Backbone as numpy.savetxt, mean C-alpha at the origin, in Angstrom:
# Nx Ny Nz CAx CAy CAz Cx Cy Cz
4.45 20.50 -17.97 4.76 19.18 -17.43 5.45 19.36 -16.07
4.88 18.74 -14.98 5.51 18.91 -13.67 6.93 18.36 -13.65
7.80 19.05 -12.92 9.17 18.61 -12.81 9.23 17.32 -12.00
10.03 16.35 -12.46 10.16 15.09 -11.74 10.79 15.32 -10.38
10.14 14.80 -9.33 10.65 14.92 -7.99 11.28 13.59 -7.57
12.12 13.63 -6.57 12.80 12.43 -6.10 12.31 12.07 -4.71
12.06 10.79 -4.44 11.59 10.39 -3.12 12.75 10.16 -2.16
12.46 10.27 -0.89 13.39 9.79 0.12 13.25 8.28 0.21
14.36 7.59 0.42 14.25 6.14 0.62 15.34 5.64 1.54
15.01 4.57 2.26 15.96 3.84 3.08 16.56 2.73 2.23
17.79 2.36 2.54 18.46 1.31 1.78 19.39 0.52 2.68
19.42 -0.80 2.51 20.32 -1.63 3.29 20.56 -2.95 2.56
21.65 -3.62 2.90 21.91 -4.96 2.41 22.57 -5.02 1.05
22.76 -6.26 0.58 23.38 -6.50 -0.72 22.77 -7.76 -1.32
22.61 -7.73 -2.65 22.01 -8.86 -3.35 20.93 -8.38 -4.30
20.03 -9.28 -4.72 18.92 -8.88 -5.59 18.09 -7.77 -4.95
17.59 -6.86 -5.77 16.85 -5.72 -5.25 15.45 -6.07 -4.79
15.02 -5.44 -3.71 13.66 -5.54 -3.19 13.19 -4.12 -2.87
12.04 -3.73 -3.41 11.48 -2.40 -3.12 10.18 -2.59 -2.33
10.11 -1.99 -1.15 8.97 -2.13 -0.24 8.20 -0.81 -0.17
6.91 -0.84 -0.46 6.10 0.37 -0.54 5.06 0.35 0.59
5.03 1.40 1.38 4.25 1.43 2.62 2.78 1.78 2.40
2.02 1.63 3.47 0.59 1.93 3.47 0.35 3.42 3.67
-0.93 3.84 3.51 -1.35 5.19 3.89 -1.13 5.41 5.38
-1.00 6.68 5.76 -0.82 7.05 7.17 0.40 6.38 7.77
1.36 6.04 6.93 2.58 5.38 7.35 3.74 5.98 6.56
4.89 5.34 6.65 6.08 5.80 5.93 7.05 4.64 5.82
8.21 4.90 5.24 9.17 3.83 4.98 9.62 3.11 6.24
9.54 3.78 7.39 9.93 3.16 8.65 9.10 1.92 8.95
7.94 1.82 8.33 7.09 0.63 8.50 7.86 -0.66 8.21
8.84 -0.58 7.32 9.51 -1.78 6.84 10.84 -2.05 7.52
11.14 -1.38 8.63 12.46 -1.56 9.25 12.74 -3.02 9.61
11.76 -3.70 10.19 11.99 -5.10 10.60 12.20 -5.99 9.38
11.43 -5.77 8.32 11.60 -6.59 7.12 12.94 -6.30 6.46
13.35 -5.04 6.44 14.65 -4.69 5.87 15.78 -5.40 6.61
15.69 -5.41 7.93 16.72 -6.09 8.72 16.71 -7.59 8.44
15.51 -8.13 8.29 15.37 -9.57 8.03 15.97 -9.95 6.67
15.77 -9.11 5.67 16.18 -9.45 4.31 17.60 -9.02 3.96
18.17 -8.08 4.72 19.43 -7.45 4.31 20.61 -8.40 4.14
20.69 -9.55 4.83 21.82 -10.43 4.56 21.83 -11.02 3.14
20.66 -11.07 2.50 20.56 -11.72 1.19 20.08 -10.81 0.07
19.58 -9.62 0.40 18.97 -8.75 -0.60 19.40 -7.30 -0.36
19.37 -6.53 -1.42 19.53 -5.08 -1.31 18.12 -4.50 -1.24
17.75 -3.99 -0.08 16.37 -3.63 0.20 16.19 -2.11 0.22
15.17 -1.64 -0.47 14.84 -0.23 -0.54 13.43 -0.02 0.02
13.25 1.04 0.80 11.92 1.40 1.30 11.73 2.90 1.12
11.01 3.31 0.08 10.80 4.74 -0.17 9.61 5.29 0.60
9.61 6.60 0.79 8.44 7.33 1.27 7.64 7.79 0.06
6.34 7.56 0.08 5.46 8.02 -0.99 5.19 9.52 -0.84
4.45 10.08 -1.80 4.08 11.50 -1.73 3.47 11.83 -0.36
3.95 12.91 0.24 3.37 13.40 1.48 3.69 12.57 2.70
4.57 11.58 2.57 4.91 10.71 3.70 6.38 10.88 4.07
6.68 10.76 5.34 8.07 10.80 5.78 8.80 12.02 5.26
9.89 11.76 4.53 10.74 12.85 4.04 10.67 13.04 2.52
9.66 12.45 1.90 9.47 12.65 0.46 8.73 13.96 0.20
8.66 14.38 -1.08 7.95 15.62 -1.40 6.49 15.59 -0.95
5.96 16.77 -0.65 4.56 16.88 -0.22 3.62 16.46 -1.34
2.41 16.09 -0.95 1.38 15.77 -1.93 1.16 17.00 -2.82
1.28 16.87 -4.14 1.14 18.04 -5.02 -0.23 18.70 -4.86
-0.23 20.01 -4.74 -1.48 20.75 -4.55 -2.03 21.31 -5.85
-1.24 21.21 -6.93 -1.63 21.86 -8.19 -2.27 20.91 -9.19
-2.48 19.64 -8.80 -3.08 18.71 -9.74 -3.67 17.51 -8.99
-4.54 16.79 -9.68 -5.09 15.55 -9.13 -4.04 14.45 -9.31
-3.69 13.80 -8.23 -2.64 12.79 -8.26 -3.27 11.41 -8.45
-2.71 10.65 -9.38 -3.16 9.29 -9.65 -2.10 8.30 -9.17
-2.45 7.02 -9.15 -1.47 6.01 -8.75 -0.26 6.02 -9.68
-0.47 6.35 -10.93 0.63 6.44 -11.88 1.65 7.50 -11.48
1.20 8.58 -10.82 2.12 9.60 -10.33 2.98 9.06 -9.19
2.37 8.21 -8.36 3.14 7.57 -7.29 4.21 6.66 -7.88
3.86 5.92 -8.93 4.83 5.07 -9.62 5.97 5.92 -10.18
5.62 7.03 -10.81 6.64 7.91 -11.40 7.58 8.47 -10.34
7.03 8.82 -9.17 7.87 9.33 -8.09 8.92 8.30 -7.68
8.56 7.03 -7.71 9.45 5.97 -7.24 10.41 5.45 -8.30
10.36 5.98 -9.51 11.22 5.48 -10.58 12.71 5.49 -10.22
13.22 6.52 -9.54 14.64 6.46 -9.17 14.97 5.29 -8.25
14.04 4.91 -7.41 14.25 3.77 -6.52 14.24 2.47 -7.32
13.30 2.35 -8.24 13.25 1.16 -9.08 14.55 1.01 -9.88
15.05 2.13 -10.39 16.29 2.09 -11.16 17.46 1.65 -10.28
17.51 2.14 -9.05 18.59 1.78 -8.14 18.54 0.31 -7.75
17.35 -0.27 -7.74 17.18 -1.66 -7.32 17.76 -2.65 -8.34
17.92 -2.23 -9.58 18.43 -3.13 -10.61 17.33 -4.06 -11.11
17.54 -4.65 -12.26 16.51 -5.50 -12.84 17.01 -6.94 -13.01
16.11 -7.89 -12.74 14.76 -7.72 -12.20 14.79 -7.60 -10.68
13.83 -6.89 -10.12 13.76 -6.72 -8.67 12.41 -7.22 -8.15
12.36 -7.41 -6.85 11.12 -7.81 -6.18 10.36 -6.57 -5.73
9.03 -6.67 -5.70 8.18 -5.63 -5.14 7.43 -6.18 -3.94
7.39 -5.40 -2.87 6.58 -5.71 -1.69 5.72 -4.49 -1.41
4.43 -4.69 -1.16 3.56 -3.54 -0.90 2.45 -3.88 0.06
2.01 -2.86 0.81 0.92 -3.01 1.78 -0.12 -1.93 1.53
-1.38 -2.33 1.40 -2.50 -1.41 1.30 -2.35 -0.48 0.09
-2.31 0.83 0.30 -2.09 1.78 -0.80 -0.78 1.46 -1.51
0.25 1.11 -0.74 1.54 0.76 -1.34 1.45 -0.48 -2.21
0.59 -1.42 -1.84 0.40 -2.61 -2.67 -0.32 -2.26 -3.97
-1.25 -1.30 -3.91 -1.90 -0.83 -5.13 -0.88 -0.16 -6.06
0.00 0.65 -5.48 1.05 1.28 -6.28 1.97 0.22 -6.88
2.30 -0.79 -6.11 3.16 -1.87 -6.61 2.53 -2.58 -7.80
1.24 -2.85 -7.72 0.55 -3.50 -8.84 0.60 -2.63 -10.10
0.40 -1.33 -9.95 0.43 -0.45 -11.11 1.84 -0.37 -11.69
2.86 -0.39 -10.83 4.24 -0.39 -11.32 4.54 -1.67 -12.09
4.02 -2.79 -11.61 4.25 -4.06 -12.28 3.52 -4.12 -13.62
2.32 -3.58 -13.67 1.59 -3.55 -14.95 2.29 -2.67 -15.97
2.85 -1.58 -15.51 3.49 -0.64 -16.42 4.72 -1.24 -17.08
5.54 -1.97 -16.29 6.77 -2.55 -16.83 7.03 -3.91 -16.19
6.26 -4.92 -16.57 6.39 -6.23 -15.92 7.73 -6.90 -16.14
8.43 -6.55 -17.21 9.69 -7.22 -17.52 10.77 -6.95 -16.48
10.61 -5.90 -15.70 11.65 -5.57 -14.72 11.37 -6.13 -13.32
10.24 -6.83 -13.18 9.83 -7.36 -11.88 10.06 -8.86 -11.82
10.67 -9.31 -10.72 10.91 -10.75 -10.52 9.68 -11.43 -9.92
9.10 -10.83 -8.91 7.90 -11.35 -8.24 7.36 -10.25 -7.34
6.11 -10.40 -6.89 5.44 -9.37 -6.09 4.82 -10.01 -4.86
5.04 -9.40 -3.70 4.40 -9.80 -2.46 3.49 -8.67 -1.99
2.20 -8.92 -1.91 1.21 -7.90 -1.60 0.45 -8.25 -0.34
0.15 -7.24 0.46 -0.78 -7.41 1.58 -1.94 -6.45 1.36
-3.05 -7.00 0.91 -4.31 -6.28 0.72 -4.20 -4.96 -0.03
-3.88 -5.00 -1.31 -3.93 -3.77 -2.11 -5.34 -3.18 -2.08
-5.42 -1.88 -1.97 -6.72 -1.21 -1.81 -7.19 -0.57 -3.12
-7.24 -1.33 -4.16 -7.70 -0.83 -5.46 -9.23 -0.82 -5.50
-9.82 0.16 -4.80 -11.27 0.20 -4.66 -11.98 0.45 -5.98
-11.28 0.96 -6.98 -11.90 1.15 -8.30 -12.40 -0.17 -8.87
-11.77 -1.28 -8.49 -12.22 -2.58 -8.98 -13.59 -2.95 -8.43
-13.86 -2.55 -7.19 -15.20 -2.77 -6.64 -16.22 -1.90 -7.35
-15.84 -0.69 -7.67 -16.75 0.20 -8.40 -17.03 -0.32 -9.81
-16.00 -0.89 -10.43 -16.19 -1.47 -11.76 -17.18 -2.63 -11.69
-17.08 -3.44 -10.65 -17.96 -4.60 -10.50 -19.40 -4.17 -10.25
-19.61 -3.25 -9.32 -20.95 -2.80 -8.96 -20.85 -1.47 -8.25
-21.07 -0.36 -8.95 -20.93 0.96 -8.34 -21.80 1.11 -7.08
-21.19 1.66 -6.04 -21.92 1.92 -4.81 -22.17 0.71 -3.94
-21.46 -0.38 -4.18 -21.69 -1.59 -3.39 -21.29 -1.37 -1.93
-21.88 -2.18 -1.06 -21.70 -2.01 0.38 -20.23 -2.10 0.79
-19.49 -3.03 0.21 -18.08 -3.20 0.59 -17.29 -1.92 0.37
-17.53 -1.25 -0.75 -16.83 -0.01 -1.04 -17.35 1.15 -0.20
-18.63 1.11 0.14 -19.20 2.23 0.89 -18.61 2.36 2.29
-18.17 1.25 2.87 -17.58 1.34 4.20 -16.39 2.28 4.24
-15.45 2.09 3.33 -14.28 2.96 3.29 -14.64 4.32 2.68
-15.58 4.36 1.75 -15.99 5.65 1.17 -16.53 6.58 2.26
-17.38 6.05 3.13 -17.97 6.88 4.18 -16.92 7.26 5.22
-16.01 6.33 5.53 -14.95 6.63 6.49 -14.06 7.76 5.99
-13.71 7.71 4.72 -12.88 8.75 4.13 -13.62 10.09 4.08
-14.91 10.05 3.73 -15.69 11.29 3.68 -15.74 11.95 5.06
-15.93 11.14 6.09 -15.95 11.68 7.45 -14.59 12.25 7.84
-13.53 11.51 7.48 -12.18 11.98 7.79 -11.86 13.27 7.06
-12.25 13.35 5.79 -12.00 14.56 5.02 -12.76 15.76 5.58
-13.99 15.51 6.05 -14.78 16.58 6.66 -14.10 17.07 7.94
-13.53 16.15 8.71 -12.81 16.54 9.92 -11.59 17.37 9.59
-10.89 17.01 8.52 -9.73 17.81 8.09 -10.18 19.22 7.71
-11.29 19.31 6.97 -11.80 20.62 6.58 -12.17 21.46 7.80
-12.57 20.79 8.88 -12.92 21.49 10.12 -11.71 21.75 11.00
-10.53 21.34 10.53 -9.30 21.58 11.28 -9.03 20.59 12.39
-9.67 19.43 12.35 -9.52 18.45 13.43 -8.82 17.20 12.90
-7.49 17.24 12.88 -6.71 16.11 12.36 -6.90 14.86 13.20
-7.00 15.03 14.50 -7.15 13.87 15.38 -8.46 13.13 15.12
-9.54 13.86 14.90 -10.82 13.23 14.61 -10.77 12.50 13.28
-10.07 13.10 12.30 -9.91 12.44 11.00 -9.15 11.12 11.16
-8.07 11.16 11.93 -7.27 9.97 12.13 -8.05 8.90 12.88
-8.83 9.30 13.87 -9.62 8.33 14.63 -10.60 7.60 13.72
-11.28 8.33 12.86 -12.26 7.71 11.94 -11.56 6.76 10.99
-10.42 7.17 10.46 -9.69 6.37 9.47 -9.08 5.13 10.11
-8.38 5.31 11.22 -7.70 4.19 11.87 -8.69 3.20 12.45
-9.76 3.69 13.05 -10.74 2.77 13.63 -11.49 1.99 12.55
-11.62 2.57 11.34 -12.21 1.79 10.25 -11.32 0.60 9.93
-10.02 0.84 9.79 -9.10 -0.21 9.36 -8.73 -1.19 10.47
-8.70 -0.72 11.72 -8.17 -1.55 12.81 -9.20 -1.91 13.88
-10.39 -1.34 13.77 -11.44 -1.64 14.73 -11.65 -0.51 15.72
-12.88 -0.37 16.25 -13.19 0.70 17.19 -12.26 0.69 18.40
-11.80 1.86 18.78 -10.92 1.99 19.92 -9.44 1.90 19.59
-9.11 1.55 18.35 -7.70 1.39 17.99 -6.94 2.71 18.07
-7.58 3.79 17.65 -6.90 5.09 17.68 -6.62 5.51 19.12
-7.60 5.40 19.98 -7.41 5.84 21.36 -6.37 4.99 22.09
-6.16 3.76 21.64 -5.17 2.89 22.25 -3.78 3.04 21.68
-3.64 3.89 20.68 -2.33 4.09 20.03 -1.48 5.04 20.86
-0.18 4.75 21.04 0.69 5.67 21.79 0.68 7.07 21.18
0.74 8.09 22.05 0.68 9.47 21.57 1.80 9.78 20.58
2.96 9.21 20.79 4.08 9.46 19.88 3.78 8.96 18.48
2.97 7.93 18.37 2.58 7.39 17.06 1.39 8.17 16.48
0.54 8.67 17.37 -0.65 9.38 16.89 -0.30 10.63 16.10
0.71 11.37 16.53 1.02 12.67 15.93 1.30 12.57 14.43
2.23 11.69 13.96 2.48 11.63 12.52 1.29 11.08 11.73
0.53 10.17 12.34 -0.65 9.63 11.65 -1.68 10.75 11.45
-1.93 11.53 12.50 -2.89 12.63 12.39 -2.45 13.65 11.34
-1.16 13.95 11.33 -0.65 14.92 10.35 -0.83 14.42 8.92
-0.71 13.11 8.72 -0.83 12.55 7.36 -2.25 12.62 6.82
-3.23 12.85 7.69 -4.63 12.84 7.26 -4.98 13.97 6.29
-4.10 14.96 6.16 -4.38 16.03 5.19 -4.49 15.47 3.78
-3.94 14.29 3.56 -3.95 13.69 2.23 -5.07 12.67 2.03
-5.96 12.50 3.00 -6.91 11.39 2.97 -7.83 11.45 1.75
-8.30 12.64 1.39 -9.18 12.74 0.22 -8.44 12.39 -1.06
-7.16 12.78 -1.14 -6.36 12.45 -2.31 -6.10 10.96 -2.44
-5.81 10.30 -1.31 -5.64 8.85 -1.34 -6.87 8.17 -1.92
-8.02 8.55 -1.37 -9.27 7.91 -1.80 -9.55 8.18 -3.28
-9.30 9.41 -3.72 -9.54 9.73 -5.13 -8.67 8.88 -6.04
-7.41 8.71 -5.68 -6.51 7.89 -6.51 -6.97 6.44 -6.55
-7.43 5.91 -5.42 -7.80 4.49 -5.36 -9.16 4.22 -5.99
-10.10 5.13 -5.82 -11.43 4.93 -6.40 -11.49 5.30 -7.87
-10.56 6.14 -8.34 -10.62 6.65 -9.72 -9.65 5.97 -10.67
-8.84 5.04 -10.18 -7.88 4.35 -11.04 -8.63 3.69 -12.21
-8.29 4.04 -13.46 -9.07 3.56 -14.60 -8.73 2.14 -15.07
-7.68 1.53 -14.54 -7.27 0.21 -15.01 -8.34 -0.82 -14.68
-8.88 -1.53 -15.69 -9.94 -2.51 -15.42 -9.38 -3.81 -14.86
-10.24 -4.58 -14.23 -9.82 -5.85 -13.63 -9.18 -6.77 -14.65
-9.71 -6.80 -15.86 -9.19 -7.74 -16.87 -7.71 -7.48 -17.20
-7.24 -6.25 -16.97 -5.84 -5.94 -17.29 -4.89 -6.77 -16.44
-5.31 -7.16 -15.26 -4.43 -7.90 -14.36 -4.25 -9.35 -14.78
-5.08 -9.85 -15.70 -4.90 -11.21 -16.21 -3.59 -11.34 -16.97
-3.12 -10.25 -17.54 -1.90 -10.28 -18.35 -0.63 -10.21 -17.49
-0.78 -10.03 -16.18 0.39 -9.90 -15.30 0.92 -11.31 -14.99
1.82 -11.77 -15.84 2.31 -13.15 -15.79 3.53 -13.25 -14.88
3.34 -12.86 -13.63 4.43 -12.86 -12.64 3.95 -13.59 -11.38
4.88 -14.21 -10.64 4.48 -14.80 -9.35 4.01 -13.71 -8.39
2.84 -13.89 -7.83 2.27 -12.93 -6.89 1.90 -13.65 -5.59
2.41 -13.17 -4.49 1.97 -13.61 -3.17 0.92 -12.60 -2.70
-0.29 -13.08 -2.46 -1.38 -12.20 -2.04 -1.77 -12.56 -0.61
-1.40 -11.68 0.33 -1.69 -11.89 1.74 -2.90 -11.07 2.17
-3.68 -11.64 3.07 -4.86 -10.95 3.57 -5.13 -11.36 5.01
-5.86 -10.52 5.72 -6.21 -10.80 7.09 -7.64 -11.29 7.23
-7.83 -12.29 8.05 -9.17 -12.82 8.27 -10.09 -11.85 8.97
-9.52 -10.83 9.63 -10.33 -9.84 10.36 -10.40 -8.50 9.62
-10.01 -8.47 8.36 -9.97 -7.22 7.60 -11.36 -6.76 7.18
-11.53 -5.46 6.91 -12.82 -4.93 6.47 -13.26 -5.48 5.12
-14.55 -5.33 4.85 -15.12 -5.85 3.61 -14.50 -5.22 2.37
-14.04 -3.98 2.46 -13.51 -3.30 1.27 -12.25 -3.99 0.76
-11.27 -4.21 1.63 -10.03 -4.84 1.16 -10.23 -6.32 0.85
-11.14 -6.97 1.55 -11.43 -8.37 1.25 -12.18 -8.50 -0.08
-12.98 -7.51 -0.41 -13.67 -7.52 -1.70 -12.70 -7.36 -2.85
-11.72 -6.48 -2.70 -10.69 -6.32 -3.71 -9.90 -7.62 -3.84
-9.62 -8.27 -2.71 -8.90 -9.55 -2.74 -9.68 -10.60 -3.52
-10.97 -10.66 -3.31 -11.81 -11.62 -4.04 -11.66 -11.44 -5.55
-11.65 -10.21 -5.99 -11.56 -9.93 -7.43 -10.16 -10.22 -7.98
-9.14 -9.74 -7.30 -7.78 -9.89 -7.83 -7.29 -11.33 -7.75
-7.58 -12.03 -6.66 -7.08 -13.40 -6.55 -7.78 -14.33 -7.55
-8.94 -13.92 -8.02 -9.61 -14.70 -9.06 -9.18 -14.34 -10.46
-8.31 -13.34 -10.59 -7.89 -12.83 -11.89 -6.41 -13.02 -12.17
-5.57 -12.79 -11.17 -4.12 -12.90 -11.37 -3.73 -14.31 -11.78
-2.81 -14.41 -12.74 -2.49 -15.70 -13.36 -1.68 -16.62 -12.46
-0.74 -16.05 -11.70 0.18 -16.87 -10.90 0.15 -16.41 -9.45
-0.99 -16.56 -8.81 -1.18 -16.03 -7.48 -1.18 -17.13 -6.42
-0.49 -16.87 -5.33 -0.53 -17.70 -4.13 -1.19 -16.89 -3.03
-2.26 -17.41 -2.44 -3.03 -16.67 -1.44 -2.72 -17.20 -0.05
-2.39 -16.29 0.85 -2.17 -16.62 2.26 -3.11 -15.76 3.09
-3.94 -16.39 3.91 -4.82 -15.65 4.81 -4.36 -15.88 6.25
-4.14 -14.79 6.97 -3.78 -14.83 8.38 -5.07 -14.68 9.18
-5.54 -15.78 9.76 -6.87 -15.80 10.36 -7.06 -14.73 11.43
-6.06 -14.50 12.27 -6.22 -13.58 13.38 -5.82 -12.16 13.12
-5.38 -11.86 11.89 -4.87 -10.53 11.57 -5.91 -9.70 10.83
-5.71 -8.39 10.86 -6.54 -7.47 10.11 -5.76 -6.81 8.98
-6.28 -5.71 8.49 -5.67 -5.04 7.35 -4.28 -4.52 7.67
-4.02 -4.19 8.91 -2.72 -3.64 9.29 -1.76 -4.72 9.79
-1.96 -5.94 9.38 -1.12 -7.06 9.79 0.38 -6.82 9.67
0.87 -6.23 8.57 2.32 -5.99 8.47 2.86 -5.06 9.55
1.98 -4.24 10.16 2.40 -3.32 11.21 2.18 -3.94 12.59
1.04 -4.60 12.77 0.71 -5.14 14.09 1.41 -6.47 14.39
1.67 -7.25 13.35 2.30 -8.57 13.51 3.38 -8.76 12.44
4.41 -7.89 12.44 5.41 -7.95 11.38 6.15 -9.28 11.31
6.36 -9.92 12.46 7.13 -11.17 12.43 6.41 -12.26 11.63
5.09 -12.34 11.76 4.32 -13.34 11.01 4.36 -13.04 9.52
4.07 -11.79 9.17 4.03 -11.41 7.76 5.42 -11.48 7.13
6.43 -11.01 7.84 7.78 -11.00 7.29 8.31 -12.41 7.03
7.95 -13.36 7.89 8.35 -14.75 7.66 7.82 -15.25 6.32
6.57 -14.95 6.03 5.95 -15.40 4.79 6.56 -14.68 3.58
6.79 -13.39 3.72 7.41 -12.64 2.62 8.80 -13.18 2.33
9.59 -13.39 3.36 10.96 -13.89 3.17 10.95 -15.26 2.49
10.04 -16.13 2.90 9.94 -17.44 2.29 9.56 -17.37 0.81
8.66 -16.45 0.49 8.22 -16.27 -0.90 9.38 -15.76 -1.77
10.09 -14.76 -1.30 11.20 -14.22 -2.07 12.28 -15.30 -2.31
12.53 -16.10 -1.29 13.55 -17.14 -1.41 13.23 -18.17 -2.48
11.96 -18.32 -2.78 11.52 -19.30 -3.80 11.56 -18.75 -5.21
11.85 -17.46 -5.36 11.78 -16.84 -6.69 13.04 -16.03 -7.00
């Protein structure tokens, strides 16, 4: 049995607990603006997931599932107190959903921005076009990593999510950590495409859920949104017409306003 590892996490504020889980190719710093916004009223935690920021590296001795990401964050959940709020973006939103399913009694409400649970698309129709977009992007990125070209991997991955030219327009200081994170790209995809939890399991999640999405997002994350928003029992859907999948990073003020309003109501 692997020894339990502890994640690095940021913490600020006082009040009810809020745990914010970041996207792939990112880290806890993604949530700095939201943490500042919420800290007068909430005790806010932002952990680094496996292989991100200052948390333990992605395990090389086993296949990592979303449940392993949940297990890594257990010390943070415990520190947040019960019940606490969950906020998640992309991969982090998928991890948040799995944490809520595992122990719903400890969650007050969940705010999600486009969870990338691609296994739900595979369950609906294996090999569908919506899933193939990200599947091919990840395969190309993984091949670039195997060839020793982290920058090419990052360009393929970032341009899929943010549009052609997004990588080349990114400041060099930001490019370096994103490129380095690409060593985990095949593992991310395996965890998201192989998650065995069926869509019907989410019907039992009797918690308030804010489901945010971008009007300019790729078909893969919008396809997952179609399935989950039609299944979750207590879901409020907000679509940002001009935003894409990386809305919490590109337009944090818009997304953070909505998240803060949702938390205040619950």
